[in-house]
mmCIF file of N, CA and C in Angstrom:
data_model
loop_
_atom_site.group_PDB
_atom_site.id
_atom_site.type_symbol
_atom_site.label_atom_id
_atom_site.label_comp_id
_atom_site.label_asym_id
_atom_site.label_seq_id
_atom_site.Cartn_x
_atom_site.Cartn_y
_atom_site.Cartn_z
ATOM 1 N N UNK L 1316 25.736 -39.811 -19.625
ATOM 2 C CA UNK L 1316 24.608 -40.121 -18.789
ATOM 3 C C UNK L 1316 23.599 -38.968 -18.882
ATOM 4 N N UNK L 1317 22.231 -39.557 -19.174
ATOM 5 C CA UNK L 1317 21.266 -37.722 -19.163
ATOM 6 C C UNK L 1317 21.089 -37.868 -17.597
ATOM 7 N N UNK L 1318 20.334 -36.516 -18.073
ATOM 8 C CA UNK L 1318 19.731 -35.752 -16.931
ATOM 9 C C UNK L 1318 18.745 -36.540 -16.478
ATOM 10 N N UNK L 1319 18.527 -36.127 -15.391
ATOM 11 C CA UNK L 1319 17.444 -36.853 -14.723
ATOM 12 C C UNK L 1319 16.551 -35.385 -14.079
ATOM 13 N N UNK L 1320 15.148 -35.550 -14.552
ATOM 14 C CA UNK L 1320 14.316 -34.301 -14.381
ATOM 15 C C UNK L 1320 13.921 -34.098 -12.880
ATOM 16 N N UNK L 1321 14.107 -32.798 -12.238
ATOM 17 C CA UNK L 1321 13.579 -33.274 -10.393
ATOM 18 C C UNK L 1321 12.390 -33.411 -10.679
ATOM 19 N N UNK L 1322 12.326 -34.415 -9.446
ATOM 20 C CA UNK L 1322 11.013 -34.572 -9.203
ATOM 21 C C UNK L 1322 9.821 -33.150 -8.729
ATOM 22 N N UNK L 1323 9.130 -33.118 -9.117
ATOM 23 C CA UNK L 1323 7.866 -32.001 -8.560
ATOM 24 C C UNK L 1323 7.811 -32.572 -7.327
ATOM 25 N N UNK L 1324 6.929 -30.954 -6.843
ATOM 26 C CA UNK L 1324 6.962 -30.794 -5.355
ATOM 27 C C UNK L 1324 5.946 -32.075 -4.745
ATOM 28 N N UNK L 1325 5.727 -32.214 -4.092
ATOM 29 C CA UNK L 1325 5.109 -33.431 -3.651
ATOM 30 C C UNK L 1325 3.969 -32.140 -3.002
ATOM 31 N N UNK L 1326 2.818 -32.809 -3.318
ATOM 32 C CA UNK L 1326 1.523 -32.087 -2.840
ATOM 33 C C UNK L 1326 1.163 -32.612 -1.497
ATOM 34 N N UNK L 1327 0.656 -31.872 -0.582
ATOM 35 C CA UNK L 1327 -0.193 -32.171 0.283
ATOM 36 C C UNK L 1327 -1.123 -31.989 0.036
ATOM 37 N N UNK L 1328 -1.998 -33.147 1.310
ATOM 38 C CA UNK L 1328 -3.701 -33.437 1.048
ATOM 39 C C UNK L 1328 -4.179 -31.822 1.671
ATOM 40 N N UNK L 1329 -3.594 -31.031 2.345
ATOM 41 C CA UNK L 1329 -4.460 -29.917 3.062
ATOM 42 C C UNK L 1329 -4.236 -28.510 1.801
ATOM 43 N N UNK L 1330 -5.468 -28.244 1.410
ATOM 44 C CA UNK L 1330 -5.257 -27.369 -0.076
ATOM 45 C C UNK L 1330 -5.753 -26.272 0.798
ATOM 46 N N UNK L 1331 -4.882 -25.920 2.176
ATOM 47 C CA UNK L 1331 -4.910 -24.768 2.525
ATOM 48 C C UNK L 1331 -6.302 -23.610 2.824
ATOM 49 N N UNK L 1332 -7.496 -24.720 2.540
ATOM 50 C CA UNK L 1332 -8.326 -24.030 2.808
ATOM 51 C C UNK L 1332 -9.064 -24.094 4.289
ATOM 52 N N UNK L 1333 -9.844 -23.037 4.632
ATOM 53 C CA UNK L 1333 -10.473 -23.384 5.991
ATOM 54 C C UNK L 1333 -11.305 -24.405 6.108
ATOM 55 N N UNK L 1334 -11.233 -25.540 6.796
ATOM 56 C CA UNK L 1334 -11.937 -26.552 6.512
ATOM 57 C C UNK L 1334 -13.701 -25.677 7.227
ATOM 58 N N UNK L 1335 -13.612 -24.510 7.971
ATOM 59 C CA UNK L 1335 -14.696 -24.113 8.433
ATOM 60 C C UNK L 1335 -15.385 -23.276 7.596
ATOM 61 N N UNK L 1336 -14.681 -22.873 6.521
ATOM 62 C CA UNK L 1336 -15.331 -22.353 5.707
ATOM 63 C C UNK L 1336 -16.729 -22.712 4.913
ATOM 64 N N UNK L 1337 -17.411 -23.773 4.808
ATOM 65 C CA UNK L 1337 -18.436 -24.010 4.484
ATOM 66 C C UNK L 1337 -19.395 -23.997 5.122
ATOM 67 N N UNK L 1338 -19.025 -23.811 6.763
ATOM 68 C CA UNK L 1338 -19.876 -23.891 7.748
ATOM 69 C C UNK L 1338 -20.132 -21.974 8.156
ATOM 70 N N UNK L 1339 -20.289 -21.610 7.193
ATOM 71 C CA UNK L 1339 -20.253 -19.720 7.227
ATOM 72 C C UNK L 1339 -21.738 -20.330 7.973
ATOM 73 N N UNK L 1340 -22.307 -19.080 8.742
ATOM 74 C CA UNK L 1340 -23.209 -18.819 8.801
ATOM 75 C C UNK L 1340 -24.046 -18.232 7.656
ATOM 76 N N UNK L 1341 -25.601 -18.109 7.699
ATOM 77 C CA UNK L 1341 -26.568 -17.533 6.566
ATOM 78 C C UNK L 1341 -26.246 -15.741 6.717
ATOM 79 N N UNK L 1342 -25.745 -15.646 7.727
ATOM 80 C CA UNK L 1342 -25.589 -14.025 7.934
ATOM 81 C C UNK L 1342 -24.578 -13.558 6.990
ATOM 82 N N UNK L 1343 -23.129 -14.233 7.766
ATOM 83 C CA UNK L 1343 -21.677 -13.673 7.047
ATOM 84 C C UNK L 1343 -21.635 -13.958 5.773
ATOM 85 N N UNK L 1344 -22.210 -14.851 5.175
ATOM 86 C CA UNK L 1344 -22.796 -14.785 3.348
ATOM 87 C C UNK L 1344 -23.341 -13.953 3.087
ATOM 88 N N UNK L 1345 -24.169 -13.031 3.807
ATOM 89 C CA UNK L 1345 -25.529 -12.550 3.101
ATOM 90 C C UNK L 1345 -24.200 -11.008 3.227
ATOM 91 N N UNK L 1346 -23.682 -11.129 4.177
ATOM 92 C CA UNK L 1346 -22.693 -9.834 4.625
ATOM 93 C C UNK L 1346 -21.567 -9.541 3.572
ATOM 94 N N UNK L 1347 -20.850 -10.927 3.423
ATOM 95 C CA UNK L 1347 -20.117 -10.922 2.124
ATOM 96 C C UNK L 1347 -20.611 -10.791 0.672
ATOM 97 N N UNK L 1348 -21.525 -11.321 0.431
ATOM 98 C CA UNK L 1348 -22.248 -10.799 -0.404
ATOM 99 C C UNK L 1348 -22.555 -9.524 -1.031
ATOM 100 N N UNK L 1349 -23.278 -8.995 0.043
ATOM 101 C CA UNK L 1349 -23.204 -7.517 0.109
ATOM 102 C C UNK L 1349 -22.013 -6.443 -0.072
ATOM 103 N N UNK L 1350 -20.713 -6.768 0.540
ATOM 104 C CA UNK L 1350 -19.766 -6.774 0.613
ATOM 105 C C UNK L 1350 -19.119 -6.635 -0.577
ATOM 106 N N UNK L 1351 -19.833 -7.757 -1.699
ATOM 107 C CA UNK L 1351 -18.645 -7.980 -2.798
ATOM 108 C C UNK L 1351 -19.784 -7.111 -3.815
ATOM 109 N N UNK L 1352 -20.829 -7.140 -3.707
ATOM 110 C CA UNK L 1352 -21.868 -6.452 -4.429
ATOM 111 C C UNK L 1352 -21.749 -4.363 -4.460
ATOM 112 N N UNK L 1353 -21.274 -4.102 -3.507
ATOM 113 C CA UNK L 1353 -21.004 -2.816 -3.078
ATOM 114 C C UNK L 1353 -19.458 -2.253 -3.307
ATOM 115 N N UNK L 1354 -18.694 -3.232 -3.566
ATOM 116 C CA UNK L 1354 -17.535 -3.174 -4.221
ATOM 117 C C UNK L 1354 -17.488 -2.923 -5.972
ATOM 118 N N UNK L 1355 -18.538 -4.117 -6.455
ATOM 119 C CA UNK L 1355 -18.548 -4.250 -7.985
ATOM 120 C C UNK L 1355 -19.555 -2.849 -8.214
ATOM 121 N N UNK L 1356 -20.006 -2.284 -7.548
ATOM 122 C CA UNK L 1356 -20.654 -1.312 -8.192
ATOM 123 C C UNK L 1356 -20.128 0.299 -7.937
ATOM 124 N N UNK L 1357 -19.372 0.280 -7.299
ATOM 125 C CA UNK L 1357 -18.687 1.296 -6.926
ATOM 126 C C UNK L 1357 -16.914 1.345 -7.968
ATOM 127 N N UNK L 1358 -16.842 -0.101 -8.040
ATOM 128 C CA UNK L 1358 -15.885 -0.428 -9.877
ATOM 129 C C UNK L 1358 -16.744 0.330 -11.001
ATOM 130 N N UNK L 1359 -17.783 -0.419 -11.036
ATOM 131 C CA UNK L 1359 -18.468 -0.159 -12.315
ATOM 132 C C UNK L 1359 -18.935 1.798 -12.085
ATOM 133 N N UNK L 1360 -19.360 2.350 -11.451
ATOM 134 C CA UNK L 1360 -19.157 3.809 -11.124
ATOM 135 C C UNK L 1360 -17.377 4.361 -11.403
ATOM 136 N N UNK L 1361 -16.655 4.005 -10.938
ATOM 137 C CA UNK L 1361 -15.686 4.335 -12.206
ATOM 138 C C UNK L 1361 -15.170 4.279 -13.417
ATOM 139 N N UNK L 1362 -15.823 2.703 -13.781
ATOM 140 C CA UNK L 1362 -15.098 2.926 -14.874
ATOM 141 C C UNK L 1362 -15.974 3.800 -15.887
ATOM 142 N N UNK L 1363 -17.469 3.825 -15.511
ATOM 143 C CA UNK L 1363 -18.322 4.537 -15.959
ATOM 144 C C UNK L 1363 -17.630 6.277 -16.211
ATOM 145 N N UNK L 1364 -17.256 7.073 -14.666
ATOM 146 C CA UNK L 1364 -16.683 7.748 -14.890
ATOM 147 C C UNK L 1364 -15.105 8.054 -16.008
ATOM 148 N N UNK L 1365 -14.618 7.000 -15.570
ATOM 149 C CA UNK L 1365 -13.505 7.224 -16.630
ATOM 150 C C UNK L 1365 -13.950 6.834 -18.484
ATOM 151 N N UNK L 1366 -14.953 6.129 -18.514
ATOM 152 C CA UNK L 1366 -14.967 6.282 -20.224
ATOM 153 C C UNK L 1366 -16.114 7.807 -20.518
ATOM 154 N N UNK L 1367 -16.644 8.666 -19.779
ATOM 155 C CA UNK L 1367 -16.965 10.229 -19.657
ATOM 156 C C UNK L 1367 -15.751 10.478 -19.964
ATOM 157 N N UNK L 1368 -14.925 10.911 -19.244
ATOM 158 C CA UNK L 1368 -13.822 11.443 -19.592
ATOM 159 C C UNK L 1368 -13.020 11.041 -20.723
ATOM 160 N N UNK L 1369 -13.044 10.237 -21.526
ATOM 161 C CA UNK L 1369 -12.398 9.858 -22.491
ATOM 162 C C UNK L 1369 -13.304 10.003 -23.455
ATOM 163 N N UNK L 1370 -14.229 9.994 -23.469
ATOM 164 C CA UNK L 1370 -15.324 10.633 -24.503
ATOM 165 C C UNK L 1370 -15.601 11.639 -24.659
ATOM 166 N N UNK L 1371 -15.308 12.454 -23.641
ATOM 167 C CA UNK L 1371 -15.500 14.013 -23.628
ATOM 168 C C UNK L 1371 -14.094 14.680 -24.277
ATOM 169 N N UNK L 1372 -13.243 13.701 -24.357
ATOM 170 C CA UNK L 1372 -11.647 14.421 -25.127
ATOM 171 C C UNK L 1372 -11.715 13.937 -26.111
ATOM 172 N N UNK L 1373 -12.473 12.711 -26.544
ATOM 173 C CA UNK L 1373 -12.204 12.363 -27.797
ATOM 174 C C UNK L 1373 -13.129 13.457 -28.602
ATOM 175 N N UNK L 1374 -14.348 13.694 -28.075
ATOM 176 C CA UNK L 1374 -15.123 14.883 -28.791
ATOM 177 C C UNK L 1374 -14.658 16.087 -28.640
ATOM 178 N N UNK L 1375 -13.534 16.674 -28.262
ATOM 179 C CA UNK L 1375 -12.902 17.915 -27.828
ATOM 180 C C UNK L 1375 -11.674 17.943 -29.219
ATOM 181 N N UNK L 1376 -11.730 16.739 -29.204
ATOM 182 C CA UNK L 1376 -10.121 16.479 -30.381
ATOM 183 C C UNK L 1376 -10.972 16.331 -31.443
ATOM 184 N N UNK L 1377 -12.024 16.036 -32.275
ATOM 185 C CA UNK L 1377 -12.771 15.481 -33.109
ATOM 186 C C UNK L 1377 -13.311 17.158 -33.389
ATOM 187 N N UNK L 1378 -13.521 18.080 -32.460
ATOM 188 C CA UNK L 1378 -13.974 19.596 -33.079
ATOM 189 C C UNK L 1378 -12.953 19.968 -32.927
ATOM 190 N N UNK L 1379 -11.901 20.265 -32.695
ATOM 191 C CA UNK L 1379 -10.719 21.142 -32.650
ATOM 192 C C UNK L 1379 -10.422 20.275 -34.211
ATOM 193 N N UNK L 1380 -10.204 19.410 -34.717
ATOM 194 C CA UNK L 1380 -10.242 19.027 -36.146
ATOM 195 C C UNK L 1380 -10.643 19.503 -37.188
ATOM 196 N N UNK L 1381 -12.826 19.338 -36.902
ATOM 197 C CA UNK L 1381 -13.283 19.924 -37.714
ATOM 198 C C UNK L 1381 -13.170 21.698 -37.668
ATOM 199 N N UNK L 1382 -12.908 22.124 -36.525
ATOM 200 C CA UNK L 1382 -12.365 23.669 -36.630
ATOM 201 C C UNK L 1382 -11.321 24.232 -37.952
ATOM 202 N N UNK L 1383 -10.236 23.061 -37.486
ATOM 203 C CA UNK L 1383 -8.990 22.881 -38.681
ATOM 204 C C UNK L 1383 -9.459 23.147 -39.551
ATOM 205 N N UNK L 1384 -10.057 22.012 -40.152
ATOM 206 C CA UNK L 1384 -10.538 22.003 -41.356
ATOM 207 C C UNK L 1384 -11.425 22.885 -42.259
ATOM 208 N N UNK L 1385 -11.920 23.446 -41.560
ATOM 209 C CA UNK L 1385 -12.987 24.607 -41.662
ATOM 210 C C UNK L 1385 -11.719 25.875 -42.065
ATOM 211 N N UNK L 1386 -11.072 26.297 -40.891
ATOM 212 C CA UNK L 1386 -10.223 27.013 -41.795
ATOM 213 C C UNK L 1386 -9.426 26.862 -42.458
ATOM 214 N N UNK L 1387 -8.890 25.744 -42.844
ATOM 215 C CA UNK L 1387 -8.223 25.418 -44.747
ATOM 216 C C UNK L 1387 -8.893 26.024 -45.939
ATOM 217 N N UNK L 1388 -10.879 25.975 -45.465
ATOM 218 C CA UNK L 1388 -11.448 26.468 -46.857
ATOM 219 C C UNK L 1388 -11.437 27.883 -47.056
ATOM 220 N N UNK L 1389 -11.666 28.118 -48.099
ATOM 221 C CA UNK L 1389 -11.559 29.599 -48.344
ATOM 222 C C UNK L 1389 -13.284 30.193 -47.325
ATOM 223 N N UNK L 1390 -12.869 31.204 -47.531
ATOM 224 C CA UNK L 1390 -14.462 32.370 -46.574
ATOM 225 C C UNK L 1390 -15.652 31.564 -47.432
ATOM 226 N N UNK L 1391 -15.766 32.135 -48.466
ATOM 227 C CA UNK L 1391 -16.597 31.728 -49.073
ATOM 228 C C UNK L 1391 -17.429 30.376 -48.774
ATOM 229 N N UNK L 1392 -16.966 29.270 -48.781
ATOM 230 C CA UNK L 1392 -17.158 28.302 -48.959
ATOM 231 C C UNK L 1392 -17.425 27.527 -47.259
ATOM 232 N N UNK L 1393 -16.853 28.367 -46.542
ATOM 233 C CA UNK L 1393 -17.048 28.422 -44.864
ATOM 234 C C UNK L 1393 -18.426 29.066 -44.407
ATOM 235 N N UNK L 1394 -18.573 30.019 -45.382
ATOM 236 C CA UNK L 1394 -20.167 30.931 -44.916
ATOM 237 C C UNK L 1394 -21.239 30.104 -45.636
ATOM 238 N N UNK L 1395 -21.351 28.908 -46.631
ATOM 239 C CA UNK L 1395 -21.606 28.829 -47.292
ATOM 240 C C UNK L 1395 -22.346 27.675 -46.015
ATOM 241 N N UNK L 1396 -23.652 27.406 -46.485
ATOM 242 C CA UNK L 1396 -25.117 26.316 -46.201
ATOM 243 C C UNK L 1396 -24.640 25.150 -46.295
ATOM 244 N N UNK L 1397 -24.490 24.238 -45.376
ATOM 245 C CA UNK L 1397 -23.704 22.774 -45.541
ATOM 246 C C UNK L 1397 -24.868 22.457 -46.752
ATOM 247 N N UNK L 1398 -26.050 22.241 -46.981
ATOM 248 C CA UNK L 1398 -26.994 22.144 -48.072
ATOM 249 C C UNK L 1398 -26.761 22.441 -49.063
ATOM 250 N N UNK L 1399 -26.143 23.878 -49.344
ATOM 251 C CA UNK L 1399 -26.184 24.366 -50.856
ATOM 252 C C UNK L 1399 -24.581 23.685 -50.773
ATOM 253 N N UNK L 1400 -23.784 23.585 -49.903
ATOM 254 C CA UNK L 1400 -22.536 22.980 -50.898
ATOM 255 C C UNK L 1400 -22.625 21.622 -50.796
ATOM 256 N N UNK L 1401 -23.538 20.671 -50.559
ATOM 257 C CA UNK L 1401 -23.962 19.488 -50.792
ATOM 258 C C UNK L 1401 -24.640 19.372 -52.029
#
């Protein structure tokens, strides 16, 4: 004999929302609004801050490199005019 699949939950008609919710006032919109507007920009002020900081190490690691590299070459060629050894 198969299985027999359960049945799904049986939905109710009330989708849990405030039925008063559409009846906001013009204020508590304009408040929430504000609200959600003063939030997203105070996000965007960090993440702003955090890609500074990750740009400022990636350029910290990117000269500590070319430092490297600089001393692999001999003197000579280190004192030497990025021009004339181009």
């Amino acid at each position: 004999m198969p299985l027999r699949k359960p049945t799904g939950k049986r939905r109710s008609t009330d989708s849990g929302v405030d039925p008063d919710r559409g009846a906001l006032s013009q204020e508590k919109k304009d408040e929430r609004i504000a609200l959600f507007l003063s939030d997203f920009d105070q996000q965007a002020k960090e993440n702003i801050q955090e890609m500074k900081k990750e740009l400022h190490s990636l350029l910290q690691t990117a000269e500590k490199a070319f430092t490297v590299e600089l001393l692999k070459m001999p003197v000579a060629i280190r004192k030497m005019r990025r021009k004339d050894l181009l």
